[in-house]
Amino acid sequence: MFSFLKSDPVKKLKKEYEKKVAEAMNAQRNGDIKTYSSLISESEKMWSEIQKLENQ
């Protein structure tokens, strides 16, 4: 009945994913490759989780 009030986990993950990618881009622009690589790694894990949830 109140399913419209429940938050969408995919939407939340996509928002966090976009934030992580933006942070990685800023790190790369600043020349911090170590931080860039760790942020991209985390974002790839998030993207695979998003894909898994969308396919269910």
Coordinates of C-alpha atoms in Angstrom, one line a residue:
M1 CA 0.0 0.0 0.0
F2 CA 2.8 2.4 0.9
S3 CA 5.4 1.1 -1.5
F4 CA 5.9 4.5 -3.0
L5 CA 7.4 5.6 0.4
K6 CA 10.1 3.0 0.3
S7 CA 13.4 4.1 -1.0
D8 CA 14.8 2.5 -4.2
P9 CA 18.2 0.9 -3.3
V10 CA 19.3 1.0 -7.0
K11 CA 18.7 4.8 -7.1
K12 CA 20.7 5.3 -3.9
L13 CA 23.6 3.2 -5.2
K14 CA 23.6 5.0 -8.5
K15 CA 23.9 8.3 -6.6
E16 CA 26.8 7.0 -4.5
Y17 CA 28.4 5.7 -7.6
E18 CA 28.2 9.0 -9.4
K19 CA 29.7 10.7 -6.4
K20 CA 32.6 8.2 -6.2
V21 CA 33.4 8.6 -9.9
A22 CA 33.4 12.4 -9.5
E23 CA 35.8 12.1 -6.5
A24 CA 38.0 9.9 -8.6
M25 CA 38.0 12.3 -11.5
N26 CA 39.1 15.2 -9.1
A27 CA 41.8 13.0 -7.6
Q28 CA 43.1 12.2 -11.1
R29 CA 43.1 15.9 -12.1
N30 CA 45.1 16.7 -8.9
G31 CA 47.7 14.0 -9.8
D32 CA 46.8 11.7 -7.0
I33 CA 46.8 8.4 -8.9
K34 CA 46.8 6.2 -5.8
T35 CA 43.5 7.7 -4.6
Y36 CA 42.1 7.7 -8.1
S37 CA 42.8 4.0 -8.5
S38 CA 41.2 3.1 -5.2
L39 CA 38.1 5.2 -5.9
I40 CA 37.7 3.7 -9.3
S41 CA 38.0 0.2 -7.8
E42 CA 35.3 1.0 -5.3
S43 CA 33.1 2.5 -8.0
E44 CA 33.5 -0.7 -10.2
K45 CA 32.3 -2.8 -7.2
M46 CA 29.3 -0.5 -6.8
W47 CA 28.5 -0.7 -10.5
S48 CA 28.5 -4.5 -10.4
E49 CA 26.2 -4.4 -7.4
I50 CA 23.9 -2.0 -9.3
Q51 CA 23.8 -4.3 -12.3
K52 CA 23.0 -7.3 -10.1
L53 CA 20.1 -5.5 -8.5
E54 CA 18.7 -4.3 -11.8
N55 CA 18.8 -7.8 -13.3
Q56 CA 16.7 -9.2 -10.4

